[in-house]
Structure formats: structure tokens, C-alpha cells
Amino acid sequence: MVNWFKFSSPKTFYPLAGKLIPWFGVTAALLSFAGIYVGFFLAPTDAQQGEGYRIIFLHVPVSWMSMVIYLAMAFWAAIGLVFNSRLSAMMASALAPTGALFAFLSLWTGALWGKPMWGTWWVWDARLTSELILLFLYIGFIALQSAIDDRRRADKAGAVLALVGVVNVPVIYFSVQWWNTLHQGASVSLTRAPSMAKVMLLGMVIMVFAAWAYSAAAALARVRCIILEREHHADWLREIEGVKR
Amino acid sequence: MNQPLIANPIYAVICRDLKLALRRRSDALIPLFFFVVVVSLFPLGIGPESETLRRIAPGVLWVSALLASMLSLNRLFEQDYADGTLEQMMFSPASLAMLVLGKITAHWLLSGLPLALLAPVLALQFNLPTSSLWILTVSLVIGTPVLSLIGAVGAGLTLGVRAGGVLLAVLVLPLYIPVLIFGAGAVDASIIGRGASANLSLLAAVFVLAAFFTPFATSASLRIALEY
């Protein structure tokens, strides 16, 4: 039985993160090569959308991740708020920029997809708008944390904001079912058989895992920087090789 | 002052805030003037065709109301924070969430309610049919308390922060979007001739949720701001 609480202090987590980053990084690189190969060379041309649909292999993973990362951020923020643990708050602020990046990419790839398919870069559709709000929430979280100088207060204030904004995530997820607008319904569902070709689904799933691995690597790398920044006064940092004070 | 604060904290805080506002009337009046001026700018910017104006009226009135109610938000806790009243409130035996709810109610009575009452008069400039004027007022009466409730969370989070006013806008405006959609949607639906009740019900649901959760979120954010 692994004692997970052992890694809840920056001192023990810092080397662990250092060990995990290359694994996640390499996994992300391999999976995205595989996913891109499947997506561009093995997947058939779509009957309705031609070649343009291939952006799905980027669009769907980044959109999912933008939501998952918000939930993860809100989860760590809540843990940090309740148990007053430093590392959880650091995880929350380490996840935010990656989430914002994915939300931005989701909107941008969606625009690139929408132009040839719908004939427009942007419509004020429920899902597009709620994804835009998600990007604003990420930016608000980052802005609030950087505006407060006292780190502990910044952590807690950000946590409250993240928890208030979490109501938006289910709205995005169910928006294609609640409002019947231009954005197509979900292509993949847990409850029924996929409505797309097996190879397409495979490519997408591989890319989703690539996005997961990339997010983990990026967040861990960032949390290491945050640890160095905030714990620069700590003695244990001096004992680690390669860290100059 | 002490006894009613424990017995009925919401009422006591409302009375106090209204009394304070009566002594500095300009604070409450300036957002109202802002509302009137902004709404009147749109016909000048867009052109006077009455058909176009009627189409954009719900959005224009609602967005202006949103901005006007946000203007007074950063003063919600600032003065009490500066003169130490807020700290005393935290020491009081009454629940902080209830005191906060009183402050939010006072804020709504001073900013939201006047906006809702003024809006139908301004809507006449936009050539709205009479039935829609009613819907507009009703949607604002249900919707503006939500603006005060959500805004209070933001005001607590940005209390005493650098460039707090602008940051408050960035934090709060995305959270206002559902209120804007349902509020303007109700008026829009009544203009087209569909019933506004679906949008109004959703707006009321948002209000109930916000009224339940935000006083606690606000008092949490105030405790963080004061490190109490």
C-alpha cells in the first residue's frame, strides 16, 4: 500500500514530479505521433465533411481536456481550501495556464473547422459561447491570483473563484443536448455505439490520451517551478542537486 | 444597535446601509445616470430606424443595466473594510452570511430596483410594445438581485487588491452571462410573440440558486480578504 499523503508535501513531491515528467512527456510525444498517423493516413475520408473533418483529432481532445482540467483545478483548489495544504493550491495554479491554452485551442480549431463546414468562423451557439466563458474563467482565475501579492490569500481567493465557476462545466457538456443549435451533437457516447468509423474513433482516443499525458507533463513541470519559487527559503531545496539559491 | 443585529441581522444591516446611502445620495444616483446615458447613446450610434431599435432594445437595456449595477459593486465592502466595520461584523455573534445577505439586499435596493423601475421609461425610446415593457420590468426585478449576489462574491475576492475595480469586471462579467441570456431572452420572446415564461422561470431558478449559495461564498471570500 502506497502512502499517498507522503507526497502531499512539496519536499517529497518535487523529486517525484521530476521523475514523472519525462515519462509523461515521452508518452505524450509517442501517442501524438501515433494519433496523427492514424488520423491522417489510416482514417477514411468522411462521407459528409470530406477531408476537413480531420481537425476533429485535435479539436475534440483539446475541448475535453479544457473541461477536465477545469474540474481538476477546482478539485485541487477545494482540497487546498479545506485542508489548507500548500501543494494542492500549487497544483491548481499550475493547471490553470494549460487549461486556458486548451480552451483557446478548442475555440480556434473549432473556428477553423466551422469556416469550411458551416461557412462561418463563429456563431453565438450555446456550446461555443459556454466554451468562451470557460476561457474567461481561466483568465479570471489567473488574473486574480497574479493581482494578489500574498500567496496564501491568492490561493484561497482563486479557490473560491474556481469553485463558483465550476457550475459552467456541466452547462458546456450538456449544451448540445439542451439547446438544439448549429454545433453538432456528441460524436462519442458511453451509452450507445459510436456513430463514427472504428479507425476514426481510435485516432481520436489516442489523441485524447496524448492530451492527457501532455497536460500531466506540463502541469508537473509548472508545479516544480512554482515549488522552487515559493519554497526558495526552505532548507531541503539546498540539499537537492542542481538547485542554486 | 447590538440587540437587533443579533435578533435580525439582515434587517439591521439593510437599515444601516440605506441610512448611510441617504446621507451620500450621489453614490446611488451616479450609476442610474450612467444607465440613462449609456442607453441613450445606442440610438445615436446605430441610427433611428424604429424597427432596428426594437430588435436591439432587450440586449441594450440589459447590458447597460448589467454595467450600471457593476459600477457600484466595488464600493459594496470597501468603506466598511477601510473603517473597520467589516472586522467588527466578523466578531459579531450574528452569522456573517446573514450580514452579507443584508448588505447585498441593500445594494440591490439602491442599484437594482431603481434600474428595473427606470428601464420601462427608457425602453419607450426604443419603441417597445407595452406588454414587453412589463416583461422587461419583471425580468429586471428577478435578474438584478442575481447581479448583486454574484457581484458580491467578486467584490469580496477583490477587496483591497491592486486595480480591484477592473479585475472585478473581468471576474464577474463571465458569471453574469446566464442572467443576461435569460433576461434579454424573456424580453425578446415577448416582442416576437412567444411567451416569456420559460426564460423567466429559468431566471428565477438562477436567482434561487444564487441566493442560496453566494452569501456563503461571499463570506468565505471576506474571511480570506481579512485573514480571519
CSV table of C-alpha atoms in Angstrom, one decimal:
chain,number,residue,atom,x,y,z
A,1,MET,CA,0.0,0.0,0.0
A,2,VAL,CA,1.4,3.3,-1.1
A,3,ASN,CA,1.1,6.1,1.4
A,4,TRP,CA,-0.2,8.9,-0.8
A,5,PHE,CA,-0.1,11.5,1.9
A,6,LYS,CA,3.7,11.1,1.8
A,7,PHE,CA,3.7,13.1,-1.5
A,8,SER,CA,1.4,15.9,-0.2
A,9,SER,CA,4.4,18.0,0.8
A,10,PRO,CA,6.5,19.9,-1.7
A,11,LYS,CA,9.6,18.3,-0.4
A,12,THR,CA,8.7,14.8,-1.4
A,13,PHE,CA,6.6,15.8,-4.4
A,14,TYR,CA,9.4,17.8,-6.1
A,15,PRO,CA,11.7,14.9,-6.9
A,16,LEU,CA,8.7,12.6,-7.7
A,17,ALA,CA,7.4,15.2,-10.2
A,18,GLY,CA,10.9,15.4,-11.7
A,19,LYS,CA,10.9,11.6,-12.2
A,20,LEU,CA,7.4,11.6,-13.7
A,21,ILE,CA,7.8,14.4,-16.2
A,22,PRO,CA,10.0,12.6,-18.8
A,23,TRP,CA,7.6,9.6,-18.7
A,24,PHE,CA,4.5,11.7,-19.4
A,25,GLY,CA,6.4,13.8,-21.9
A,26,VAL,CA,7.6,10.8,-23.9
A,27,THR,CA,4.2,9.1,-23.7
A,28,ALA,CA,2.6,12.4,-25.0
A,29,ALA,CA,5.1,12.6,-27.9
A,30,LEU,CA,4.6,8.9,-28.9
A,31,LEU,CA,0.9,9.0,-28.6
A,32,SER,CA,0.5,12.2,-30.6
A,33,PHE,CA,2.7,10.7,-33.4
A,34,ALA,CA,0.6,7.6,-33.4
A,35,GLY,CA,-2.7,9.5,-33.2
A,36,ILE,CA,-1.6,11.9,-36.1
A,37,TYR,CA,-0.6,8.9,-38.2
A,38,VAL,CA,-3.9,7.1,-37.6
A,39,GLY,CA,-5.8,10.4,-38.1
A,40,PHE,CA,-4.1,11.5,-41.3
A,41,PHE,CA,-3.2,8.2,-43.1
A,42,LEU,CA,-5.4,5.4,-41.8
A,43,ALA,CA,-8.7,7.1,-41.2
A,44,PRO,CA,-11.0,7.2,-44.2
A,45,THR,CA,-12.4,10.4,-45.7
A,46,ASP,CA,-15.7,11.4,-44.1
A,47,ALA,CA,-18.8,10.9,-46.3
A,48,GLN,CA,-20.3,14.3,-45.4
A,49,GLN,CA,-17.4,16.5,-44.5
A,50,GLY,CA,-14.6,15.3,-46.8
A,51,GLU,CA,-11.0,15.9,-45.5
A,52,GLY,CA,-11.9,18.9,-43.4
A,53,TYR,CA,-13.2,16.7,-40.6
A,54,ARG,CA,-9.7,15.6,-39.7
A,55,ILE,CA,-9.3,18.6,-37.4
A,56,ILE,CA,-11.5,16.5,-35.0
A,57,PHE,CA,-8.4,14.7,-33.9
A,58,LEU,CA,-7.2,18.0,-32.4
A,59,HIS,CA,-10.5,19.7,-31.7
A,60,VAL,CA,-12.2,17.0,-29.6
A,61,PRO,CA,-9.2,16.2,-27.3
A,62,VAL,CA,-8.4,19.8,-26.5
A,63,SER,CA,-12.1,20.6,-25.9
A,64,TRP,CA,-12.4,17.7,-23.5
A,65,MET,CA,-9.2,18.5,-21.7
A,66,SER,CA,-10.2,22.1,-21.3
A,67,MET,CA,-13.2,20.9,-19.3
A,68,VAL,CA,-11.4,18.1,-17.4
A,69,ILE,CA,-8.6,20.5,-16.4
A,70,TYR,CA,-11.1,23.0,-15.0
A,71,LEU,CA,-12.6,20.2,-12.9
A,72,ALA,CA,-9.2,19.1,-11.8
A,73,MET,CA,-8.2,22.7,-10.9
A,74,ALA,CA,-11.4,23.2,-9.0
A,75,PHE,CA,-10.8,19.8,-7.2
A,76,TRP,CA,-7.3,20.8,-6.1
A,77,ALA,CA,-8.5,24.3,-5.2
A,78,ALA,CA,-11.2,22.8,-3.0
A,79,ILE,CA,-8.7,20.4,-1.3
A,80,GLY,CA,-6.4,23.3,-0.7
A,81,LEU,CA,-9.2,25.4,0.8
A,82,VAL,CA,-10.5,22.6,3.1
A,83,PHE,CA,-7.2,21.0,4.2
A,84,ASN,CA,-5.1,24.2,3.8
A,85,SER,CA,-2.4,22.1,2.1
A,86,ARG,CA,0.1,24.1,0.1
A,87,LEU,CA,0.8,21.6,-2.6
A,88,SER,CA,-2.9,21.3,-3.7
A,89,ALA,CA,-3.1,25.1,-4.2
A,90,MET,CA,0.1,25.0,-6.2
A,91,MET,CA,-1.4,22.2,-8.4
A,92,ALA,CA,-4.4,24.4,-9.0
A,93,SER,CA,-2.4,27.3,-10.2
A,94,ALA,CA,-0.1,25.0,-12.2
A,95,LEU,CA,-3.1,23.6,-14.1
A,96,ALA,CA,-4.7,26.9,-15.0
A,97,PRO,CA,-2.4,28.0,-17.9
A,98,THR,CA,-2.6,24.6,-19.6
A,99,GLY,CA,-6.4,24.7,-19.2
A,100,ALA,CA,-6.6,28.2,-20.7
A,101,LEU,CA,-4.3,27.1,-23.6
A,102,PHE,CA,-6.6,24.1,-24.3
A,103,ALA,CA,-9.8,26.3,-24.1
A,104,PHE,CA,-8.2,28.7,-26.5
A,105,LEU,CA,-7.1,25.9,-28.9
A,106,SER,CA,-10.6,24.4,-28.7
A,107,LEU,CA,-12.2,27.7,-29.8
A,108,TRP,CA,-9.6,28.3,-32.5
A,109,THR,CA,-9.7,24.8,-34.0
A,110,GLY,CA,-13.4,25.0,-33.8
A,111,ALA,CA,-13.3,28.2,-35.8
A,112,LEU,CA,-11.0,26.6,-38.4
A,113,TRP,CA,-13.5,23.7,-38.7
A,114,GLY,CA,-16.6,25.9,-38.7
A,115,LYS,CA,-15.4,28.0,-41.6
A,116,PRO,CA,-15.5,25.3,-44.3
A,117,MET,CA,-18.4,23.3,-42.8
A,118,TRP,CA,-20.8,26.0,-41.6
A,119,GLY,CA,-19.4,28.8,-43.7
A,120,THR,CA,-18.7,31.0,-40.6
A,121,TRP,CA,-15.8,31.4,-38.1
A,122,TRP,CA,-18.1,31.9,-35.2
A,123,VAL,CA,-21.8,31.6,-34.3
A,124,TRP,CA,-23.4,32.6,-31.0
A,125,ASP,CA,-24.3,29.0,-30.3
A,126,ALA,CA,-24.7,27.6,-26.8
A,127,ARG,CA,-21.6,25.4,-26.8
A,128,LEU,CA,-19.3,27.9,-28.4
A,129,THR,CA,-20.4,30.6,-26.0
A,130,SER,CA,-20.1,28.5,-22.9
A,131,GLU,CA,-16.6,27.4,-24.0
A,132,LEU,CA,-15.7,31.1,-24.4
A,133,ILE,CA,-17.0,31.7,-20.9
A,134,LEU,CA,-14.7,28.8,-19.7
A,135,LEU,CA,-11.7,30.6,-21.3
A,136,PHE,CA,-12.8,33.8,-19.5
A,137,LEU,CA,-13.0,31.9,-16.2
A,138,TYR,CA,-9.5,30.6,-16.6
A,139,ILE,CA,-8.2,34.1,-17.4
A,140,GLY,CA,-10.1,35.5,-14.4
A,141,PHE,CA,-8.5,32.8,-12.2
A,142,ILE,CA,-5.0,33.6,-13.4
A,143,ALA,CA,-5.6,37.4,-13.2
A,144,LEU,CA,-7.0,37.2,-9.7
A,145,GLN,CA,-4.0,35.1,-8.5
A,146,SER,CA,-1.5,37.4,-10.1
A,147,ALA,CA,-3.1,40.5,-8.7
A,148,ILE,CA,-2.8,39.4,-5.0
A,149,ASP,CA,0.7,39.6,-3.6
A,150,ASP,CA,0.1,37.5,-0.5
A,151,ARG,CA,0.4,33.9,-1.8
A,152,ARG,CA,-1.8,32.3,0.8
A,153,ARG,CA,-4.6,34.8,0.1
A,154,ALA,CA,-4.1,34.4,-3.6
A,155,ASP,CA,-4.5,30.6,-3.3
A,156,LYS,CA,-7.7,30.8,-1.3
A,157,ALA,CA,-9.3,33.6,-3.3
A,158,GLY,CA,-8.5,31.7,-6.5
A,159,ALA,CA,-10.1,28.6,-5.0
A,160,VAL,CA,-13.3,30.3,-4.2
A,161,LEU,CA,-13.5,31.7,-7.7
A,162,ALA,CA,-12.7,28.3,-9.3
A,163,LEU,CA,-15.5,26.7,-7.2
A,164,VAL,CA,-18.0,29.4,-8.2
A,165,GLY,CA,-17.1,28.9,-11.9
A,166,VAL,CA,-17.5,25.1,-11.8
A,167,VAL,CA,-21.2,25.5,-12.5
A,168,ASN,CA,-20.2,26.3,-16.1
A,169,VAL,CA,-18.7,22.9,-16.9
A,170,PRO,CA,-21.9,20.8,-16.9
A,171,VAL,CA,-23.5,23.6,-18.9
A,172,ILE,CA,-20.9,23.2,-21.6
A,173,TYR,CA,-21.1,19.5,-21.6
A,174,PHE,CA,-24.8,19.3,-21.9
A,175,SER,CA,-25.2,22.3,-24.1
A,176,VAL,CA,-25.6,20.3,-27.3
A,177,GLN,CA,-28.4,18.3,-25.8
A,178,TRP,CA,-30.2,21.2,-24.1
A,179,TRP,CA,-30.1,23.7,-27.0
A,180,ASN,CA,-30.5,22.4,-30.5
A,181,THR,CA,-28.3,24.8,-32.4
A,182,LEU,CA,-25.6,24.7,-35.0
A,183,HIS,CA,-23.0,22.7,-33.2
A,184,GLN,CA,-23.3,19.0,-33.9
A,185,GLY,CA,-24.3,16.6,-31.2
A,186,ALA,CA,-21.7,14.5,-29.3
A,187,SER,CA,-20.0,12.0,-31.7
A,188,VAL,CA,-19.0,9.7,-28.9
A,189,SER,CA,-21.2,8.5,-26.1
A,190,LEU,CA,-20.7,6.0,-23.3
A,191,THR,CA,-24.2,4.7,-23.6
A,192,ARG,CA,-24.6,3.9,-27.3
A,193,ALA,CA,-22.4,2.5,-30.1
A,194,PRO,CA,-20.1,5.1,-31.7
A,195,SER,CA,-21.6,6.8,-34.8
A,196,MET,CA,-18.2,7.1,-36.5
A,197,ALA,CA,-15.9,4.6,-38.1
A,198,LYS,CA,-13.7,2.5,-35.8
A,199,VAL,CA,-10.5,3.9,-37.1
A,200,MET,CA,-11.6,7.5,-36.6
A,201,LEU,CA,-12.6,6.7,-33.1
A,202,LEU,CA,-9.3,5.0,-32.5
A,203,GLY,CA,-7.3,8.1,-33.7
A,204,MET,CA,-9.4,10.3,-31.5
A,205,VAL,CA,-9.0,8.2,-28.4
A,206,ILE,CA,-5.2,8.1,-28.9
A,207,MET,CA,-5.1,11.8,-29.3
A,208,VAL,CA,-7.2,12.2,-26.1
A,209,PHE,CA,-4.6,10.2,-24.2
A,210,ALA,CA,-1.9,12.2,-25.7
A,211,ALA,CA,-3.6,15.4,-24.5
A,212,TRP,CA,-3.9,13.8,-21.0
A,213,ALA,CA,-0.2,12.9,-20.9
A,214,TYR,CA,0.8,16.3,-22.3
A,215,SER,CA,-1.3,18.1,-19.6
A,216,ALA,CA,0.2,16.0,-16.9
A,217,ALA,CA,3.8,16.7,-18.1
A,218,ALA,CA,3.1,20.4,-18.5
A,219,ALA,CA,1.3,20.8,-15.1
A,220,LEU,CA,4.1,18.8,-13.3
A,221,ALA,CA,6.8,20.9,-14.9
A,222,ARG,CA,5.0,24.1,-13.9
A,223,VAL,CA,4.3,22.9,-10.4
A,224,ARG,CA,8.1,22.3,-10.0
A,225,CYS,CA,8.8,25.9,-10.9
A,226,ILE,CA,6.1,27.1,-8.5
A,227,ILE,CA,7.6,25.0,-5.7
A,228,LEU,CA,11.1,26.4,-6.4
A,229,GLU,CA,9.6,29.9,-6.4
A,230,ARG,CA,7.6,29.7,-3.2
A,231,GLU,CA,9.9,27.4,-1.2
A,232,HIS,CA,13.1,29.2,-2.1
A,233,HIS,CA,13.7,29.8,1.6
A,234,ALA,CA,13.5,26.1,2.6
A,235,ASP,CA,16.5,24.1,3.7
A,236,TRP,CA,15.5,21.0,1.8
A,237,LEU,CA,16.0,22.7,-1.6
A,238,ARG,CA,19.7,23.2,-0.8
A,239,GLU,CA,20.2,19.5,-0.5
A,240,ILE,CA,18.8,18.8,-4.0
A,241,GLU,CA,21.5,18.8,-6.7
A,242,GLY,CA,21.3,21.3,-9.4
A,243,VAL,CA,19.2,23.8,-7.5
A,244,LYS,CA,21.1,27.0,-7.0
A,245,ARG,CA,19.9,29.6,-4.5
B,1,MET,CA,-27.7,48.6,17.5
B,2,ASN,CA,-26.4,45.5,19.2
B,3,GLN,CA,-29.7,43.8,20.0
B,4,PRO,CA,-31.4,44.0,16.6
B,5,LEU,CA,-28.1,42.8,15.0
B,6,ILE,CA,-28.4,39.5,16.8
B,7,ALA,CA,-32.2,39.2,16.5
B,8,ASN,CA,-32.5,40.2,12.9
B,9,PRO,CA,-29.1,40.7,11.3
B,10,ILE,CA,-30.4,41.1,7.7
B,11,TYR,CA,-32.9,43.8,8.7
B,12,ALA,CA,-30.4,45.7,10.8
B,13,VAL,CA,-27.7,45.8,8.1
B,14,ILE,CA,-30.2,46.9,5.5
B,15,CYS,CA,-31.4,49.8,7.6
B,16,ARG,CA,-27.9,50.9,8.3
B,17,ASP,CA,-26.8,50.7,4.7
B,18,LEU,CA,-29.9,52.6,3.5
B,19,LYS,CA,-29.3,55.2,6.1
B,20,LEU,CA,-25.7,55.6,5.1
B,21,ALA,CA,-26.7,55.8,1.4
B,22,LEU,CA,-29.3,58.5,2.2
B,23,ARG,CA,-26.5,60.7,3.6
B,24,ARG,CA,-24.5,60.3,0.4
B,25,ARG,CA,-27.1,60.3,-2.3
B,26,SER,CA,-24.8,60.9,-5.2
B,27,ASP,CA,-23.2,57.5,-4.7
B,28,ALA,CA,-26.5,55.8,-5.5
B,29,LEU,CA,-27.6,58.2,-8.2
B,30,ILE,CA,-24.5,58.2,-10.4
B,31,PRO,CA,-24.9,54.6,-11.6
B,32,LEU,CA,-28.5,55.5,-12.5
B,33,PHE,CA,-27.4,58.4,-14.6
B,34,PHE,CA,-24.8,56.1,-16.2
B,35,PHE,CA,-27.6,53.8,-17.1
B,36,VAL,CA,-29.7,56.5,-18.7
B,37,VAL,CA,-26.7,58.0,-20.6
B,38,VAL,CA,-25.5,54.6,-22.0
B,39,VAL,CA,-28.9,53.5,-23.1
B,40,SER,CA,-29.5,56.8,-24.8
B,41,LEU,CA,-26.2,56.5,-26.7
B,42,PHE,CA,-27.2,53.4,-28.7
B,43,PRO,CA,-29.9,55.0,-30.9
B,44,LEU,CA,-27.3,57.7,-31.7
B,45,GLY,CA,-24.7,55.2,-32.6
B,46,ILE,CA,-26.9,52.8,-34.5
B,47,GLY,CA,-29.4,55.0,-36.2
B,48,PRO,CA,-33.0,56.0,-35.5
B,49,GLU,CA,-35.0,53.3,-37.5
B,50,SER,CA,-37.6,52.1,-35.1
B,51,GLU,CA,-37.6,48.5,-36.3
B,52,THR,CA,-33.9,48.1,-35.7
B,53,LEU,CA,-34.2,49.8,-32.3
B,54,ARG,CA,-37.0,47.5,-31.2
B,55,ARG,CA,-34.9,44.4,-32.1
B,56,ILE,CA,-31.8,45.5,-30.1
B,57,ALA,CA,-33.7,47.0,-27.2
B,58,PRO,CA,-33.7,44.0,-24.9
B,59,GLY,CA,-30.0,43.4,-25.3
B,60,VAL,CA,-29.1,47.1,-25.0
B,61,LEU,CA,-31.2,47.7,-21.9
B,62,TRP,CA,-29.9,44.5,-20.2
B,63,VAL,CA,-26.2,45.1,-20.9
B,64,SER,CA,-26.5,48.7,-19.8
B,65,ALA,CA,-28.3,47.6,-16.6
B,66,LEU,CA,-25.5,45.0,-16.0
B,67,LEU,CA,-22.7,47.5,-16.4
B,68,ALA,CA,-24.6,50.1,-14.2
B,69,SER,CA,-25.1,47.6,-11.4
B,70,MET,CA,-21.5,46.6,-11.6
B,71,LEU,CA,-20.3,50.2,-11.2
B,72,SER,CA,-21.3,50.3,-7.6
B,73,LEU,CA,-20.1,46.9,-6.7
B,74,ASN,CA,-16.6,47.7,-5.7
B,75,ARG,CA,-18.0,50.1,-3.0
B,76,LEU,CA,-20.1,47.3,-1.6
B,77,PHE,CA,-17.5,46.4,1.1
B,78,GLU,CA,-14.8,48.9,0.6
B,79,GLN,CA,-15.9,51.6,3.0
B,80,ASP,CA,-16.7,49.1,5.7
B,81,TYR,CA,-13.3,47.5,5.1
B,82,ALA,CA,-11.5,50.8,5.3
B,83,ASP,CA,-13.1,52.0,8.6
B,84,GLY,CA,-13.0,48.6,10.3
B,85,THR,CA,-16.8,48.0,10.4
B,86,LEU,CA,-16.3,44.8,8.4
B,87,GLU,CA,-13.9,43.4,11.0
B,88,GLN,CA,-16.5,44.2,13.7
B,89,MET,CA,-19.1,42.4,11.7
B,90,MET,CA,-16.9,39.3,11.8
B,91,PHE,CA,-16.6,39.5,15.6
B,92,SER,CA,-20.4,39.8,15.9
B,93,PRO,CA,-22.3,36.7,17.1
B,94,ALA,CA,-24.7,37.0,14.1
B,95,SER,CA,-23.8,34.8,11.1
B,96,LEU,CA,-21.5,36.6,8.6
B,97,ALA,CA,-23.5,35.1,5.7
B,98,MET,CA,-26.7,36.7,7.0
B,99,LEU,CA,-24.9,40.1,7.5
B,100,VAL,CA,-23.6,39.8,3.9
B,101,LEU,CA,-27.1,39.0,2.7
B,102,GLY,CA,-28.3,42.2,4.3
B,103,LYS,CA,-25.6,44.2,2.6
B,104,ILE,CA,-26.4,42.6,-0.8
B,105,THR,CA,-30.1,43.3,-0.3
B,106,ALA,CA,-29.3,47.0,0.5
B,107,HIS,CA,-27.1,47.1,-2.6
B,108,TRP,CA,-30.0,45.8,-4.7
B,109,LEU,CA,-32.5,48.2,-3.2
B,110,LEU,CA,-30.1,51.1,-4.1
B,111,SER,CA,-28.9,49.9,-7.5
B,112,GLY,CA,-31.0,47.1,-9.0
B,113,LEU,CA,-34.6,48.1,-8.1
B,114,PRO,CA,-34.2,51.7,-9.4
B,115,LEU,CA,-32.8,50.3,-12.6
B,116,ALA,CA,-35.7,48.0,-13.0
B,117,LEU,CA,-38.2,50.8,-12.4
B,118,LEU,CA,-36.4,53.2,-14.7
B,119,ALA,CA,-35.9,50.7,-17.6
B,120,PRO,CA,-39.5,50.8,-19.0
B,121,VAL,CA,-39.3,54.6,-19.3
B,122,LEU,CA,-36.1,54.3,-21.2
B,123,ALA,CA,-37.5,51.5,-23.3
B,124,LEU,CA,-40.0,53.9,-24.7
B,125,GLN,CA,-37.2,55.4,-26.6
B,126,PHE,CA,-36.8,52.1,-28.4
B,127,ASN,CA,-40.4,51.8,-29.4
B,128,LEU,CA,-41.1,48.6,-27.4
B,129,PRO,CA,-44.8,47.4,-27.2
B,130,THR,CA,-46.5,47.9,-23.9
B,131,SER,CA,-46.7,44.2,-23.0
B,132,SER,CA,-42.9,43.9,-23.4
B,133,LEU,CA,-42.4,46.8,-21.1
B,134,TRP,CA,-43.9,44.7,-18.3
B,135,ILE,CA,-41.8,41.7,-19.2
B,136,LEU,CA,-38.7,44.0,-19.1
B,137,THR,CA,-39.5,45.2,-15.7
B,138,VAL,CA,-40.3,41.8,-14.3
B,139,SER,CA,-37.1,40.3,-15.8
B,140,LEU,CA,-35.0,43.1,-14.3
B,141,VAL,CA,-36.7,42.7,-10.9
B,142,ILE,CA,-35.8,39.0,-10.9
B,143,GLY,CA,-32.4,39.4,-12.6
B,144,THR,CA,-30.8,42.3,-10.9
B,145,PRO,CA,-30.7,40.6,-7.4
B,146,VAL,CA,-28.6,37.9,-9.1
B,147,LEU,CA,-26.2,40.5,-10.3
B,148,SER,CA,-25.8,41.9,-6.8
B,149,LEU,CA,-25.5,38.3,-5.3
B,150,ILE,CA,-22.8,37.2,-7.8
B,151,GLY,CA,-21.1,40.6,-7.8
B,152,ALA,CA,-20.7,40.4,-4.0
B,153,VAL,CA,-18.5,37.3,-4.4
B,154,GLY,CA,-16.3,39.2,-6.8
B,155,ALA,CA,-16.3,42.3,-4.6
B,156,GLY,CA,-15.2,40.1,-1.6
B,157,LEU,CA,-12.4,38.4,-3.7
B,158,THR,CA,-11.0,41.7,-5.0
B,159,LEU,CA,-11.3,43.6,-1.7
B,160,GLY,CA,-8.1,45.7,-1.2
B,161,VAL,CA,-6.5,44.3,-4.3
B,162,ARG,CA,-4.5,46.3,-6.8
B,163,ALA,CA,-6.7,47.5,-9.7
B,164,GLY,CA,-9.5,45.8,-8.0
B,165,GLY,CA,-12.3,47.6,-9.9
B,166,VAL,CA,-11.1,46.4,-13.4
B,167,LEU,CA,-10.3,42.9,-12.0
B,168,LEU,CA,-13.8,42.7,-10.5
B,169,ALA,CA,-15.3,43.4,-14.0
B,170,VAL,CA,-13.1,40.6,-15.5
B,171,LEU,CA,-14.2,38.1,-12.8
B,172,VAL,CA,-17.8,38.9,-12.6
B,173,LEU,CA,-18.9,39.6,-16.2
B,174,PRO,CA,-18.5,36.0,-17.4
B,175,LEU,CA,-20.6,34.8,-14.5
B,176,TYR,CA,-23.3,37.3,-15.4
B,177,ILE,CA,-23.8,35.8,-18.9
B,178,PRO,CA,-26.6,33.3,-18.0
B,179,VAL,CA,-28.6,36.2,-16.3
B,180,LEU,CA,-28.1,38.3,-19.4
B,181,ILE,CA,-29.2,35.5,-21.8
B,182,PHE,CA,-32.3,34.6,-19.9
B,183,GLY,CA,-33.2,38.2,-19.0
B,184,ALA,CA,-32.8,39.6,-22.5
B,185,GLY,CA,-34.3,36.4,-23.9
B,186,ALA,CA,-37.5,36.9,-22.0
B,187,VAL,CA,-38.0,40.4,-23.4
B,188,ASP,CA,-37.0,39.2,-26.8
B,189,ALA,CA,-39.5,36.3,-26.7
B,190,SER,CA,-42.3,38.7,-25.7
B,191,ILE,CA,-41.5,41.0,-28.7
B,192,ILE,CA,-41.6,38.2,-31.1
B,193,GLY,CA,-44.9,37.0,-29.6
B,194,ARG,CA,-43.7,33.8,-27.9
B,195,GLY,CA,-44.4,33.6,-24.2
B,196,ALA,CA,-41.6,34.8,-21.9
B,197,SER,CA,-42.5,32.4,-19.1
B,198,ALA,CA,-39.8,29.8,-19.9
B,199,ASN,CA,-37.0,32.4,-19.8
B,200,LEU,CA,-38.4,34.0,-16.7
B,201,SER,CA,-38.7,30.6,-14.9
B,202,LEU,CA,-35.0,29.9,-15.7
B,203,LEU,CA,-34.1,33.3,-14.5
B,204,ALA,CA,-36.0,32.7,-11.3
B,205,ALA,CA,-34.1,29.3,-10.9
B,206,VAL,CA,-30.8,31.1,-11.3
B,207,PHE,CA,-31.9,33.6,-8.6
B,208,VAL,CA,-32.9,30.9,-6.2
B,209,LEU,CA,-29.5,29.1,-6.6
B,210,ALA,CA,-27.5,32.3,-6.3
B,211,ALA,CA,-29.5,33.4,-3.3
B,212,PHE,CA,-28.7,30.2,-1.5
B,213,PHE,CA,-25.0,29.8,-2.4
B,214,THR,CA,-23.5,33.2,-2.9
B,215,PRO,CA,-23.9,34.6,0.7
B,216,PHE,CA,-21.7,31.7,1.9
B,217,ALA,CA,-19.2,32.2,-1.0
B,218,THR,CA,-19.1,35.9,-0.2
B,219,SER,CA,-18.5,35.4,3.5
B,220,ALA,CA,-15.7,32.9,2.7
B,221,SER,CA,-14.1,35.4,0.4
B,222,LEU,CA,-14.4,38.2,3.0
B,223,ARG,CA,-12.8,35.9,5.6
B,224,ILE,CA,-9.9,35.3,3.1
B,225,ALA,CA,-9.6,39.0,2.5
B,226,LEU,CA,-9.4,39.8,6.2
B,227,GLU,CA,-7.5,36.7,7.1
B,228,TYR,CA,-10.0,35.9,9.8
